[in-house]
Short mmCIF file of C-alpha atoms and ligand atoms in Angstrom, two decimals:
data_model
loop_
_atom_site.label_atom_id
_atom_site.label_comp_id
_atom_site.label_asym_id
_atom_site.label_seq_id
_atom_site.Cartn_x
_atom_site.Cartn_y
_atom_site.Cartn_z
CA MET Y 1256 23.19 79.52 -185.73
CA THR Y 1257 24.92 78.14 -188.79
CA PHE Y 1258 22.81 78.11 -191.97
CA LEU Y 1259 24.19 75.99 -194.79
CA LYS Y 1260 23.30 76.14 -198.46
CA ALA Y 1261 23.78 73.14 -200.73
CA ASP Y 1262 25.41 72.96 -204.14
CA GLU Y 1263 22.74 74.24 -206.55
CA ASN Y 1264 23.81 71.75 -209.22
CA ILE Y 1265 22.55 68.78 -207.21
CA LEU Y 1266 18.95 69.44 -208.18
CA LYS Y 1267 19.62 70.49 -211.77
CA SER Y 1268 19.51 66.91 -213.02
CA TYR Y 1269 16.74 65.77 -210.66
CA ALA Y 1270 13.61 64.52 -212.41
CA PRO Y 1271 10.50 64.51 -210.20
CA PHE Y 1272 9.35 61.02 -209.28
CA ARG Y 1273 6.12 60.15 -211.07
CA GLY Y 1274 4.39 57.51 -208.96
CA MET Y 1275 1.43 55.27 -209.70
CA MET Y 1276 -1.01 53.60 -207.32
CA LEU Y 1277 -0.86 49.84 -207.02
CA ILE Y 1278 -4.25 48.10 -207.14
CA ASN Y 1279 -4.70 44.39 -207.72
CA GLY Y 1280 -1.23 43.99 -209.14
CA GLU Y 1281 -1.55 46.88 -211.62
CA PHE Y 1282 -0.04 50.35 -211.58
CA ARG Y 1283 -2.95 52.72 -211.97
CA ASP Y 1284 -4.03 56.31 -211.99
CA SER Y 1285 -7.11 57.39 -210.09
CA VAL Y 1286 -10.40 56.63 -211.86
CA THR Y 1287 -10.83 60.41 -212.03
CA GLY Y 1288 -7.45 60.82 -213.74
CA ALA Y 1289 -6.56 63.58 -211.26
CA ARG Y 1290 -2.93 63.95 -210.19
CA VAL Y 1291 -1.17 66.29 -207.78
CA ASP Y 1292 2.32 67.71 -207.61
CA ARG Y 1293 4.33 67.52 -204.40
CA ILE Y 1294 6.33 70.70 -203.97
CA GLY Y 1295 9.41 70.05 -201.83
CA PRO Y 1296 9.28 72.21 -198.70
CA ALA Y 1297 12.98 73.04 -198.72
CA HIS Y 1298 13.36 73.87 -202.40
CA GLY Y 1299 9.96 75.01 -203.64
CA ILE Y 1300 10.13 72.86 -206.76
CA VAL Y 1301 8.04 69.90 -207.89
CA VAL Y 1302 9.71 66.79 -206.50
CA GLY Y 1303 6.95 64.24 -207.04
CA ASN Y 1304 3.68 63.76 -208.88
CA TYR Y 1305 1.00 61.35 -207.69
CA PRO Y 1306 -2.56 60.21 -208.39
CA ASP Y 1307 -5.11 62.13 -206.35
CA GLY Y 1308 -7.12 59.09 -205.31
CA CYS Y 1309 -10.81 58.98 -204.45
CA ALA Y 1310 -13.24 56.72 -202.60
CA GLU Y 1311 -13.78 54.58 -205.71
CA ASP Y 1312 -10.04 53.86 -205.91
CA ALA Y 1313 -10.05 52.92 -202.22
CA GLU Y 1314 -13.03 50.62 -202.81
CA MET Y 1315 -11.21 48.82 -205.65
CA ALA Y 1316 -8.10 48.46 -203.50
CA ILE Y 1317 -10.00 46.98 -200.55
CA ASN Y 1318 -11.88 44.58 -202.81
CA ALA Y 1319 -8.58 43.46 -204.31
CA ALA Y 1320 -7.08 42.88 -200.86
CA ARG Y 1321 -10.23 41.01 -199.80
CA THR Y 1322 -10.12 38.70 -202.80
CA ALA Y 1323 -6.37 38.14 -202.38
CA PHE Y 1324 -7.00 37.14 -198.79
CA ASP Y 1325 -10.12 35.03 -199.29
CA LYS Y 1326 -9.01 33.26 -202.48
CA GLY Y 1327 -5.28 33.21 -201.83
CA PRO Y 1328 -2.65 32.13 -202.46
CA TRP Y 1329 -0.86 34.45 -199.99
CA PRO Y 1330 -2.40 33.24 -196.70
CA SER Y 1331 -1.76 29.62 -197.78
CA PHE Y 1332 1.91 30.17 -198.55
CA THR Y 1333 4.28 28.44 -196.16
CA ALA Y 1334 6.11 30.65 -193.70
CA LYS Y 1335 9.28 29.94 -195.65
CA GLU Y 1336 7.73 31.16 -198.89
CA ARG Y 1337 6.53 34.35 -197.24
CA ALA Y 1338 9.86 34.92 -195.49
CA ASP Y 1339 11.76 34.39 -198.74
CA LEU Y 1340 9.70 37.13 -200.39
CA LEU Y 1341 10.15 39.50 -197.45
CA ILE Y 1342 13.92 39.07 -197.73
CA LYS Y 1343 13.75 39.80 -201.47
CA ILE Y 1344 11.80 42.97 -200.68
CA ALA Y 1345 14.47 43.93 -198.12
CA ASP Y 1346 17.10 43.45 -200.83
CA GLY Y 1347 15.00 45.52 -203.23
CA ILE Y 1348 14.84 48.40 -200.75
CA ALA Y 1349 18.59 48.13 -200.12
CA ALA Y 1350 19.25 48.33 -203.86
CA ARG Y 1351 17.21 51.56 -204.15
CA THR Y 1352 18.42 53.20 -200.93
CA ASP Y 1353 19.87 56.29 -202.62
CA GLU Y 1354 16.82 56.88 -204.78
CA MET Y 1355 14.39 56.39 -201.89
CA ALA Y 1356 16.46 58.53 -199.54
CA MET Y 1357 16.50 61.34 -202.09
CA ILE Y 1358 12.72 61.50 -202.49
CA GLU Y 1359 12.25 61.13 -198.72
CA CYS Y 1360 14.62 64.06 -198.20
CA LEU Y 1361 13.00 66.26 -200.85
CA GLU Y 1362 9.42 65.56 -199.75
CA THR Y 1363 9.91 65.84 -196.00
CA GLY Y 1364 12.72 68.42 -195.93
CA LYS Y 1365 14.83 66.18 -193.67
CA PRO Y 1366 18.60 65.95 -194.18
CA LEU Y 1367 19.60 63.49 -196.88
CA ALA Y 1368 21.97 61.67 -194.52
CA GLN Y 1369 19.13 61.09 -192.06
CA ALA Y 1370 16.83 59.94 -194.86
CA ARG Y 1371 19.49 57.45 -195.94
CA GLY Y 1372 19.68 56.13 -192.37
CA GLU Y 1373 15.92 55.76 -192.30
CA VAL Y 1374 15.79 53.74 -195.53
CA SER Y 1375 18.69 51.49 -194.46
CA GLY Y 1376 16.93 50.90 -191.14
CA CYS Y 1377 13.87 49.71 -193.04
CA VAL Y 1378 15.89 46.96 -194.70
CA ASP Y 1379 16.54 45.55 -191.25
CA LEU Y 1380 12.85 45.76 -190.32
CA TRP Y 1381 11.87 43.67 -193.34
CA ARG Y 1382 14.57 41.10 -192.52
CA TYR Y 1383 13.48 40.94 -188.89
CA ALA Y 1384 9.86 40.38 -189.96
CA ALA Y 1385 11.06 37.55 -192.21
CA SER Y 1386 12.65 35.88 -189.21
CA LEU Y 1387 9.42 36.20 -187.22
CA ALA Y 1388 7.41 34.71 -190.09
CA ARG Y 1389 9.37 31.49 -189.61
CA THR Y 1390 8.86 31.36 -185.85
CA LEU Y 1391 5.16 32.26 -185.59
CA HIS Y 1392 3.38 29.44 -183.82
CA GLY Y 1393 0.48 28.61 -181.56
CA GLU Y 1394 0.15 26.54 -178.39
CA SER Y 1395 -0.90 23.05 -177.47
CA TYR Y 1396 -2.40 21.76 -174.21
CA ASN Y 1397 -1.76 18.11 -173.50
CA SER Y 1398 -2.85 18.47 -169.88
CA LEU Y 1399 -6.62 18.48 -170.28
CA GLY Y 1400 -7.23 14.84 -169.39
CA ASP Y 1401 -7.23 11.62 -171.39
CA GLY Y 1402 -10.15 12.69 -173.55
CA MET Y 1403 -8.98 16.11 -174.66
CA LEU Y 1404 -6.23 17.81 -176.60
CA GLY Y 1405 -6.27 21.59 -176.93
CA VAL Y 1406 -4.60 23.39 -179.82
CA VAL Y 1407 -4.47 27.14 -180.18
CA VAL Y 1408 -3.59 28.28 -183.68
CA ARG Y 1409 -2.91 31.73 -185.00
CA GLN Y 1410 -4.41 32.78 -188.28
CA PRO Y 1411 -4.00 36.05 -190.14
CA VAL Y 1412 -6.53 38.68 -189.17
CA GLY Y 1413 -7.39 39.36 -192.83
CA VAL Y 1414 -7.33 42.67 -194.70
CA VAL Y 1415 -5.39 45.42 -192.91
CA SER Y 1416 -5.83 49.10 -193.76
CA MET Y 1417 -2.62 51.03 -193.07
CA ILE Y 1418 -2.62 54.82 -192.83
CA THR Y 1419 0.71 56.57 -192.34
CA PRO Y 1420 1.99 60.10 -191.59
CA TRP Y 1421 4.63 62.28 -193.25
CA ASN Y 1422 7.49 62.41 -190.76
CA PHE Y 1423 9.10 58.97 -191.33
CA PRO Y 1424 7.04 57.69 -194.25
CA ILE Y 1425 8.91 54.54 -195.27
CA TRP Y 1426 10.11 53.69 -191.75
CA ILE Y 1427 6.63 53.82 -190.26
CA LEU Y 1428 5.20 51.75 -193.09
CA SER Y 1429 8.00 49.22 -192.52
CA GLN Y 1430 6.98 48.94 -188.87
CA LYS Y 1431 3.63 47.63 -190.10
CA LEU Y 1432 3.62 46.05 -193.54
CA PRO Y 1433 6.27 43.33 -193.33
CA PHE Y 1434 4.84 42.06 -190.05
CA ALA Y 1435 1.29 41.95 -191.45
CA LEU Y 1436 2.60 40.13 -194.54
CA ALA Y 1437 4.56 37.72 -192.36
CA ALA Y 1438 1.29 36.81 -190.65
CA GLY Y 1439 -0.38 36.14 -194.02
CA CYS Y 1440 -2.54 39.26 -194.13
CA THR Y 1441 -3.24 41.40 -197.18
CA ALA Y 1442 -3.12 45.18 -197.03
CA VAL Y 1443 -4.29 48.50 -198.39
CA ILE Y 1444 -1.95 51.41 -197.70
CA LYS Y 1445 -2.64 55.12 -197.70
CA PRO Y 1446 0.53 57.16 -197.30
CA SER Y 1447 0.46 60.81 -196.30
CA GLU Y 1448 -0.50 63.11 -199.16
CA PHE Y 1449 2.71 65.07 -198.47
CA THR Y 1450 5.11 62.15 -198.71
CA SER Y 1451 3.77 59.40 -200.96
CA GLY Y 1452 6.99 58.88 -202.94
CA THR Y 1453 8.78 56.13 -201.04
CA THR Y 1454 5.58 54.15 -200.48
CA LEU Y 1455 4.91 54.11 -204.23
CA MET Y 1456 8.55 53.15 -204.89
CA LEU Y 1457 8.03 50.27 -202.50
CA GLY Y 1458 5.03 49.29 -204.63
CA GLU Y 1459 7.40 48.97 -207.60
CA ILE Y 1460 9.69 46.72 -205.56
CA LEU Y 1461 6.76 44.52 -204.50
CA GLN Y 1462 5.85 44.01 -208.16
CA GLN Y 1463 9.43 43.24 -209.12
CA VAL Y 1464 9.80 40.48 -206.53
CA GLY Y 1465 6.53 38.89 -207.65
CA LEU Y 1466 4.23 39.46 -204.70
CA PRO Y 1467 0.89 37.93 -205.78
CA LYS Y 1468 -1.62 40.47 -207.09
CA GLY Y 1469 -3.87 42.19 -204.56
CA VAL Y 1470 -1.73 41.27 -201.54
CA VAL Y 1471 -0.55 44.87 -201.17
CA ASN Y 1472 -2.50 47.78 -202.63
CA ILE Y 1473 -1.48 51.42 -202.41
CA VAL Y 1474 -3.89 54.31 -202.81
CA THR Y 1475 -2.70 57.91 -202.65
CA GLY Y 1476 -4.80 60.92 -201.77
CA LEU Y 1477 -6.34 62.83 -198.91
CA GLY Y 1478 -7.36 61.36 -195.57
CA THR Y 1479 -11.01 62.26 -195.98
CA ASN Y 1480 -11.23 60.93 -199.55
CA VAL Y 1481 -9.16 57.77 -199.31
CA GLY Y 1482 -8.30 57.17 -195.64
CA SER Y 1483 -11.86 57.33 -194.40
CA PRO Y 1484 -13.24 54.50 -196.58
CA LEU Y 1485 -10.26 52.34 -195.62
CA VAL Y 1486 -11.36 52.66 -191.99
CA THR Y 1487 -15.09 52.09 -192.39
CA HIS Y 1488 -15.27 49.53 -195.19
CA ASP Y 1489 -16.78 46.18 -194.13
CA SER Y 1490 -14.03 44.28 -195.92
CA ALA Y 1491 -11.23 45.81 -193.83
CA ASP Y 1492 -10.67 43.63 -190.76
CA MET Y 1493 -8.09 45.78 -189.03
CA VAL Y 1494 -6.88 49.37 -189.13
CA SER Y 1495 -3.27 50.20 -188.33
CA PHE Y 1496 -2.78 53.95 -188.02
CA THR Y 1497 0.17 56.16 -187.20
CA GLY Y 1498 -0.39 59.89 -186.98
CA SER Y 1499 -1.84 62.57 -184.77
CA THR Y 1500 -3.85 61.82 -181.65
CA ARG Y 1501 -6.66 63.96 -183.10
CA VAL Y 1502 -7.06 61.85 -186.26
CA GLY Y 1503 -6.26 58.61 -184.39
CA THR Y 1504 -9.10 59.18 -181.94
CA HIS Y 1505 -11.51 59.81 -184.80
CA ILE Y 1506 -10.33 56.67 -186.61
CA ALA Y 1507 -10.64 54.52 -183.48
CA ALA Y 1508 -14.24 55.72 -183.01
CA GLU Y 1509 -15.12 55.00 -186.66
CA ALA Y 1510 -13.49 51.57 -186.60
CA GLY Y 1511 -15.08 50.90 -183.21
CA ARG Y 1512 -18.55 51.19 -184.69
CA LYS Y 1513 -17.82 47.97 -186.56
CA LEU Y 1514 -15.59 46.51 -183.81
CA LYS Y 1515 -12.58 46.30 -186.08
CA LYS Y 1516 -9.22 45.54 -184.59
CA VAL Y 1517 -7.28 48.82 -184.27
CA SER Y 1518 -3.65 49.62 -183.67
CA LEU Y 1519 -2.68 53.26 -183.06
CA GLU Y 1520 0.72 54.96 -182.83
CA LEU Y 1521 0.09 58.59 -181.93
CA GLY Y 1522 1.73 61.66 -180.45
CA GLY Y 1523 4.04 62.24 -177.48
CA LYS Y 1524 5.39 64.89 -175.12
CA ASN Y 1525 8.44 62.99 -174.07
CA PRO Y 1526 10.47 64.10 -171.04
CA GLN Y 1527 14.16 63.62 -170.38
CA ILE Y 1528 14.83 63.84 -166.62
CA ILE Y 1529 18.28 65.11 -165.72
CA PHE Y 1530 19.66 64.40 -162.25
CA PRO Y 1531 22.77 66.19 -160.88
CA ASP Y 1532 24.93 63.04 -161.04
CA CYS Y 1533 24.29 62.41 -164.75
CA ASP Y 1534 27.05 61.89 -167.29
CA TRP Y 1535 27.00 65.60 -168.16
CA GLU Y 1536 28.39 65.60 -171.70
CA ALA Y 1537 26.33 62.59 -172.76
CA ALA Y 1538 23.15 64.11 -171.33
CA VAL Y 1539 23.70 67.48 -173.03
CA ASP Y 1540 24.36 65.73 -176.32
CA ALA Y 1541 21.27 63.50 -175.99
CA VAL Y 1542 19.04 66.46 -175.14
CA VAL Y 1543 20.16 68.29 -178.28
CA PHE Y 1544 19.93 65.19 -180.46
CA GLY Y 1545 16.61 64.16 -178.88
CA VAL Y 1546 14.78 67.34 -179.77
CA TYR Y 1547 16.43 68.46 -183.02
CA PHE Y 1548 16.61 65.10 -184.80
CA ASN Y 1549 14.19 65.25 -187.75
CA ALA Y 1550 13.63 68.93 -186.82
CA GLY Y 1551 11.61 67.71 -183.85
CA GLU Y 1552 8.98 66.34 -186.24
CA CYS Y 1553 9.18 63.10 -184.41
CA CYS Y 1554 6.60 61.37 -182.20
CA ASN Y 1555 9.48 60.38 -179.92
CA SER Y 1556 10.95 63.89 -179.80
CA GLY Y 1557 12.46 64.70 -176.40
CA SER Y 1558 10.53 67.96 -176.42
CA ARG Y 1559 10.79 68.72 -172.70
CA ILE Y 1560 13.61 68.34 -170.21
CA LEU Y 1561 13.10 68.24 -166.46
CA VAL Y 1562 16.32 69.39 -164.83
CA HIS Y 1563 17.17 69.27 -161.13
CA LYS Y 1564 17.12 72.86 -159.78
CA ASP Y 1565 20.70 72.61 -158.41
CA ILE Y 1566 22.18 72.14 -161.89
CA ALA Y 1567 19.50 73.76 -164.05
CA GLU Y 1568 21.28 77.03 -164.83
CA ARG Y 1569 24.60 75.46 -165.80
CA PHE Y 1570 23.05 72.52 -167.64
CA VAL Y 1571 20.72 74.70 -169.69
CA GLN Y 1572 23.60 77.04 -170.56
CA ASP Y 1573 25.51 74.06 -171.96
CA VAL Y 1574 22.47 72.85 -173.90
CA VAL Y 1575 22.01 76.34 -175.38
CA GLU Y 1576 25.69 76.43 -176.43
CA LYS Y 1577 25.49 73.01 -178.06
CA ALA Y 1578 22.16 73.77 -179.76
CA ARG Y 1579 23.64 76.96 -181.20
CA GLN Y 1580 26.15 74.79 -183.09
CA VAL Y 1581 23.52 72.62 -184.76
CA ALA Y 1582 23.68 73.33 -188.49
CA VAL Y 1583 20.40 74.30 -190.10
CA GLY Y 1584 19.84 74.56 -193.82
CA ASP Y 1585 19.34 72.86 -197.15
CA PRO Y 1586 18.76 69.18 -196.39
CA LEU Y 1587 20.96 68.27 -199.34
CA HIS Y 1588 24.02 69.74 -197.62
CA PRO Y 1589 25.93 66.85 -196.00
CA ASP Y 1590 26.54 68.70 -192.72
CA VAL Y 1591 22.98 69.90 -192.13
CA LYS Y 1592 21.31 68.44 -189.05
CA VAL Y 1593 18.01 70.39 -189.12
CA GLY Y 1594 16.32 70.73 -192.49
CA SER Y 1595 13.04 72.27 -193.55
CA ILE Y 1596 9.72 72.07 -191.74
CA ILE Y 1597 7.23 69.96 -193.73
CA ASN Y 1598 4.68 72.63 -194.68
CA ASP Y 1599 3.25 76.06 -193.87
CA ASN Y 1600 0.59 74.60 -191.61
CA GLN Y 1601 3.18 72.86 -189.42
CA MET Y 1602 5.30 76.02 -189.33
CA ALA Y 1603 2.24 77.95 -188.13
CA ILE Y 1604 1.67 75.38 -185.36
CA ILE Y 1605 5.29 75.71 -184.22
CA GLU Y 1606 5.22 79.51 -184.28
CA GLY Y 1607 1.88 79.50 -182.46
CA ALA Y 1608 3.29 77.28 -179.71
CA ILE Y 1609 6.27 79.61 -179.21
CA ARG Y 1610 4.00 82.65 -179.18
CA SER Y 1611 1.68 81.06 -176.63
CA ALA Y 1612 4.67 80.13 -174.42
CA ARG Y 1613 5.82 83.76 -174.45
CA GLU Y 1614 2.32 84.97 -173.62
CA GLN Y 1615 2.14 82.56 -170.70
CA GLY Y 1616 5.39 83.88 -169.20
CA ALA Y 1617 8.02 81.52 -170.61
CA GLU Y 1618 11.28 82.91 -171.95
CA VAL Y 1619 12.83 82.08 -175.31
CA LEU Y 1620 16.51 81.35 -174.63
CA LEU Y 1621 17.50 80.43 -178.18
CA GLY Y 1622 15.94 80.69 -181.65
CA GLY Y 1623 12.19 81.17 -181.71
CA THR Y 1624 11.97 83.00 -185.04
CA ARG Y 1625 12.00 81.38 -188.46
CA VAL Y 1626 15.07 81.84 -190.65
CA GLU Y 1627 14.36 84.39 -193.37
CA THR Y 1628 15.34 82.69 -196.62
CA VAL Y 1629 14.22 83.01 -200.19
CA GLN Y 1630 13.14 79.39 -200.16
CA GLY Y 1631 12.21 76.83 -197.52
CA LEU Y 1632 10.64 76.73 -194.06
CA PHE Y 1633 13.43 76.78 -191.51
CA MET Y 1634 13.00 77.07 -187.75
CA PRO Y 1635 16.32 77.15 -185.90
CA PRO Y 1636 16.93 75.13 -182.74
CA THR Y 1637 14.71 76.79 -180.16
CA ILE Y 1638 14.87 76.59 -176.37
CA VAL Y 1639 12.13 77.87 -174.11
CA GLY Y 1640 13.00 78.38 -170.44
CA ASN Y 1641 10.98 79.16 -167.34
CA VAL Y 1642 8.32 76.71 -168.46
CA LYS Y 1643 5.74 75.60 -165.89
CA PRO Y 1644 3.98 72.22 -166.08
CA GLU Y 1645 0.58 73.84 -166.65
CA MET Y 1646 1.70 75.82 -169.73
CA MET Y 1647 0.58 74.65 -173.13
CA ILE Y 1648 4.19 74.30 -174.33
CA ALA Y 1649 4.83 71.78 -171.53
CA ARG Y 1650 1.77 69.67 -172.34
CA GLU Y 1651 1.05 69.79 -176.08
CA GLU Y 1652 3.06 68.23 -178.85
CA VAL Y 1653 4.78 71.00 -180.88
CA PHE Y 1654 6.26 68.73 -183.57
CA GLY Y 1655 9.10 71.13 -184.29
CA PRO Y 1656 12.64 71.93 -183.05
CA VAL Y 1657 11.45 73.43 -179.77
CA LEU Y 1658 12.73 72.35 -176.36
CA SER Y 1659 10.86 73.23 -173.16
CA VAL Y 1660 12.89 73.46 -169.98
CA LEU Y 1661 11.26 72.68 -166.63
CA THR Y 1662 12.91 72.22 -163.25
CA PHE Y 1663 12.25 69.92 -160.29
CA GLU Y 1664 13.29 69.68 -156.67
CA ASP Y 1665 13.22 65.95 -156.02
CA LYS Y 1666 12.72 62.60 -157.72
CA ASP Y 1667 9.04 62.27 -156.85
CA GLN Y 1668 8.25 65.67 -158.27
CA ALA Y 1669 10.18 64.82 -161.45
CA ILE Y 1670 8.20 61.63 -161.94
CA ASN Y 1671 4.92 63.47 -161.29
CA ILE Y 1672 5.72 66.15 -163.85
CA ALA Y 1673 6.85 63.49 -166.33
CA ASN Y 1674 3.48 61.75 -166.01
CA ASP Y 1675 1.42 64.92 -166.03
CA THR Y 1676 0.37 64.99 -169.69
CA CYS Y 1677 -2.19 63.06 -171.70
CA TYR Y 1678 0.65 61.31 -173.54
CA GLY Y 1679 2.87 58.37 -172.62
CA LEU Y 1680 5.08 57.46 -175.55
CA SER Y 1681 8.64 57.65 -174.28
CA ALA Y 1682 10.91 59.19 -171.64
CA ALA Y 1683 14.52 59.15 -170.49
CA VAL Y 1684 16.23 59.31 -167.14
CA TRP Y 1685 19.82 60.47 -166.68
CA SER Y 1686 21.63 59.48 -163.47
CA LYS Y 1687 24.51 57.26 -162.38
CA ASP Y 1688 22.37 56.00 -159.48
CA ILE Y 1689 20.79 52.75 -160.62
CA ASN Y 1690 18.12 52.99 -157.92
CA ILE Y 1691 16.90 56.34 -159.20
CA CYS Y 1692 16.95 55.05 -162.78
CA LEU Y 1693 15.01 51.91 -161.99
CA GLU Y 1694 12.42 53.69 -159.87
CA ALA Y 1695 11.84 56.29 -162.56
CA ALA Y 1696 11.71 53.62 -165.28
CA ARG Y 1697 9.04 51.76 -163.32
CA LYS Y 1698 6.92 54.76 -162.39
CA ILE Y 1699 6.92 56.73 -165.63
CA ASN Y 1700 3.86 55.84 -167.67
CA ALA Y 1701 5.42 55.51 -171.12
CA GLY Y 1702 5.87 52.73 -173.66
CA THR Y 1703 9.65 53.21 -173.71
CA VAL Y 1704 11.91 54.53 -170.96
CA TRP Y 1705 15.54 55.05 -171.92
CA VAL Y 1706 18.15 55.01 -169.18
CA ASN Y 1707 21.21 57.15 -169.89
CA THR Y 1708 20.46 57.25 -173.59
CA PHE Y 1709 17.79 58.57 -175.94
CA LEU Y 1710 16.09 57.52 -179.20
CA ASP Y 1711 17.88 54.19 -179.39
CA GLY Y 1712 15.81 51.56 -181.09
CA THR Y 1713 16.02 48.07 -182.47
CA PRO Y 1714 13.35 45.85 -184.06
CA GLU Y 1715 13.59 43.34 -181.21
CA LEU Y 1716 12.08 45.85 -178.75
CA PRO Y 1717 8.38 46.72 -178.79
CA PHE Y 1718 7.36 50.30 -179.56
CA GLY Y 1719 4.13 52.08 -178.67
CA GLY Y 1720 2.42 54.34 -176.20
CA PHE Y 1721 0.48 54.52 -172.97
CA LYS Y 1722 -2.56 56.80 -172.60
CA GLN Y 1723 -3.29 59.00 -175.63
CA SER Y 1724 -0.03 58.01 -177.31
CA GLY Y 1725 -1.64 54.93 -178.74
CA LEU Y 1726 -3.03 51.47 -178.58
CA GLY Y 1727 -1.03 48.29 -179.07
CA ARG Y 1728 2.63 47.77 -179.83
CA GLU Y 1729 4.66 47.46 -183.00
CA LEU Y 1730 7.99 45.63 -183.39
CA GLY Y 1731 9.28 43.14 -180.86
CA LYS Y 1732 8.81 39.40 -181.04
CA HIS Y 1733 5.01 39.73 -180.85
CA ALA Y 1734 4.79 42.11 -183.80
CA VAL Y 1735 3.48 39.44 -186.17
CA GLU Y 1736 0.99 38.15 -183.59
CA ASP Y 1737 -0.72 41.55 -183.61
CA TYR Y 1738 -1.85 40.77 -187.15
CA THR Y 1739 -3.37 37.41 -186.18
CA GLU Y 1740 -6.47 36.09 -184.50
CA GLN Y 1741 -6.22 33.19 -182.08
CA LYS Y 1742 -8.40 30.17 -182.72
CA THR Y 1743 -9.00 27.39 -180.25
CA ILE Y 1744 -9.28 23.89 -181.67
CA GLN Y 1745 -10.44 21.38 -179.09
CA LEU Y 1746 -10.00 17.74 -180.04
CA HIS Y 1747 -11.84 14.94 -178.33
CA ILE Y 1748 -10.02 11.63 -177.93
CA GLY Y 1749 -11.93 8.34 -177.66
CA GLU Y 1750 -15.62 7.84 -176.99
CA ARG Y 1751 -17.51 10.96 -175.93
CA THR Y 1752 -19.65 10.79 -172.80
CA SER Y 1753 -23.28 11.42 -173.66
CA TRP Y 1754 -25.02 14.55 -172.37
CA TRP Y 1755 -27.92 12.38 -171.15
CA ILE Y 1756 -25.62 10.39 -168.88
CA ASN Y 1757 -24.05 13.57 -167.45
CA ASN Y 1758 -27.43 15.13 -166.68
CA LYS Y 1759 -29.54 12.21 -165.50
P1 LIG H 1445 -2.23 63.18 -189.31
O1 LIG H 1445 -2.95 62.51 -188.21
O2 LIG H 1445 -2.69 64.50 -189.75
O3 LIG H 1445 -2.30 62.27 -190.63
C1 LIG H 1445 -1.85 60.93 -190.63
C2 LIG H 1445 -2.50 60.19 -191.78
O4 LIG H 1445 -3.90 60.13 -191.58
C3 LIG H 1445 -2.29 60.85 -193.13
O5 LIG H 1445 -2.07 59.85 -194.10
C4 LIG H 1445 -3.62 61.55 -193.38
O6 LIG H 1445 -3.92 61.74 -194.73
C5 LIG H 1445 -4.58 60.55 -192.75
N1 LIG H 1445 -5.87 61.09 -192.36
C6 LIG H 1445 -6.17 62.37 -192.00
N2 LIG H 1445 -7.48 62.47 -191.71
C7 LIG H 1445 -8.03 61.23 -191.88
C8 LIG H 1445 -9.34 60.68 -191.73
N3 LIG H 1445 -10.37 61.43 -191.35
N4 LIG H 1445 -9.52 59.37 -191.97
C9 LIG H 1445 -8.49 58.59 -192.34
N5 LIG H 1445 -7.23 59.05 -192.52
C10 LIG H 1445 -7.00 60.35 -192.29
O7 LIG H 1445 -0.71 63.16 -188.88
P2 LIG H 1445 0.52 63.81 -189.64
O8 LIG H 1445 0.37 65.28 -189.54
O9 LIG H 1445 0.69 63.18 -190.98
O10 LIG H 1445 1.75 63.31 -188.72
C11 LIG H 1445 2.12 63.95 -187.55
C12 LIG H 1445 1.53 63.25 -186.34
O11 LIG H 1445 1.83 61.88 -186.35
C13 LIG H 1445 2.09 63.78 -185.03
O12 LIG H 1445 1.05 64.02 -184.12
C14 LIG H 1445 2.96 62.64 -184.51
O13 LIG H 1445 3.12 62.58 -183.16
C15 LIG H 1445 2.28 61.45 -185.07
N6 LIG H 1445 3.23 60.33 -185.19
C16 LIG H 1445 3.21 59.31 -184.28
C17 LIG H 1445 4.12 58.27 -184.39
C18 LIG H 1445 4.13 57.12 -183.42
O14 LIG H 1445 4.62 56.09 -183.78
N7 LIG H 1445 3.62 57.27 -182.23
C19 LIG H 1445 5.04 58.26 -185.41
C20 LIG H 1445 5.03 59.31 -186.31
C21 LIG H 1445 4.11 60.33 -186.20
#
């Protein structure tokens, strides 16, 4: 394993980002005045400082979003006006890419180059949402007889509470917010307490472009203090959550008590199935990329591979060799591919999963022990072999740079193993035989199935999970519709036949 250190001077001139909440068009501290420092996981220094919000702050934010929705003007803006603002926001993000990437890198521990890619990708999400704002439309039915015209309109669902996790903070928010705004909704956002920086920077951009007050409100703080009221408050019409299946299930139950609309993007245990006729080099590369990208702290992480038994030994050897070359280290070093784990708790989960795999008879083929450094939480690329489908490491999300290797004898068995978890977020199949690829793509129960590739994405294609990986879809051409309600308007033409005549 190669461990890289970055130039120590880079951080000498870094001033921690001091963020403020955004409530009703004003930058605010919490009513309690409490603030918290974010200590960067890779460097052990304060990288950000944020208000430690409370339920009263959340209440003010929801009320502001409610008023902005009920009294306008945002929902009454034309689609063009909304789209124009979304494009300005996209430009605003583009202009602050370096600054946003830096705080994303320091707070998450992910490599700066990857953080930069994430922020640039967001610009495209906002632009795509702007295009959908202009094309959102309803339906008309001119086939209901001479006396009837049916019109189905879409109207914004109202106030949307958005709760986001720490692994791709600004990307995940950008999968939600611009589409909700395009629909004419207003929003209250609670970013993860570990990674609030880029969301608060976005708040500054929203103010600069002149988004009307109360349309977007941002409250920072803990899930129990701030997230919970956003879910249960009567004035929130919809909850859009990305995070763990554990918290997502709780949120769905809470929101369900008041029959709020809910959208959930949750965990995954995503298989890549490798057949003997695969493009070998490409498959090896995609396996390594798929599991070590973002240090495996990725809902879409390709955390298990199912390899045909005839090629398993050779294929796994090649994956081990390639994984050994993945550079680990300070996320500020330009060549680092695997940075720091987000926090001690996540490191303990990863180490626990590796320990449990060993206890259950699996064999660690690479890595498996944290890198001893003065600073930072580094787990090297880890590969666990001899994994059986019933083992915990084959079924549970690890959310770290840990690959499980399973083998199969035939296509049907591979598809069965692929489907044999509670998750269904994504999967990949590697073969030159189009029949095998199509059959697997059809039979695997996952929201995305990649064929001869992995982790490709584009805003045009919907994203979301089957089973306990979530509810609903983000992105794609229907992304704005998810933030609308349909309303039927039935128009009568001419004289209406009396009820008394019909029922005589
Ligand atoms: P998490 O579920 O612990 O927290 C997510 C958010 O929910 C945070 O903002 C947190 O403060 C908040 N929260 C916690 N308890 C809450 C409560 N009781 N009420 C309201 N809000 C509450 O997840 P995490 O650890 O931040 O992120 C990692 C998880 O997210 C992984 O399981 C991963 O698979 C999942 N994830 C899924 C996707 C996807 O799109 N499918 C994307 C990224 C991450």
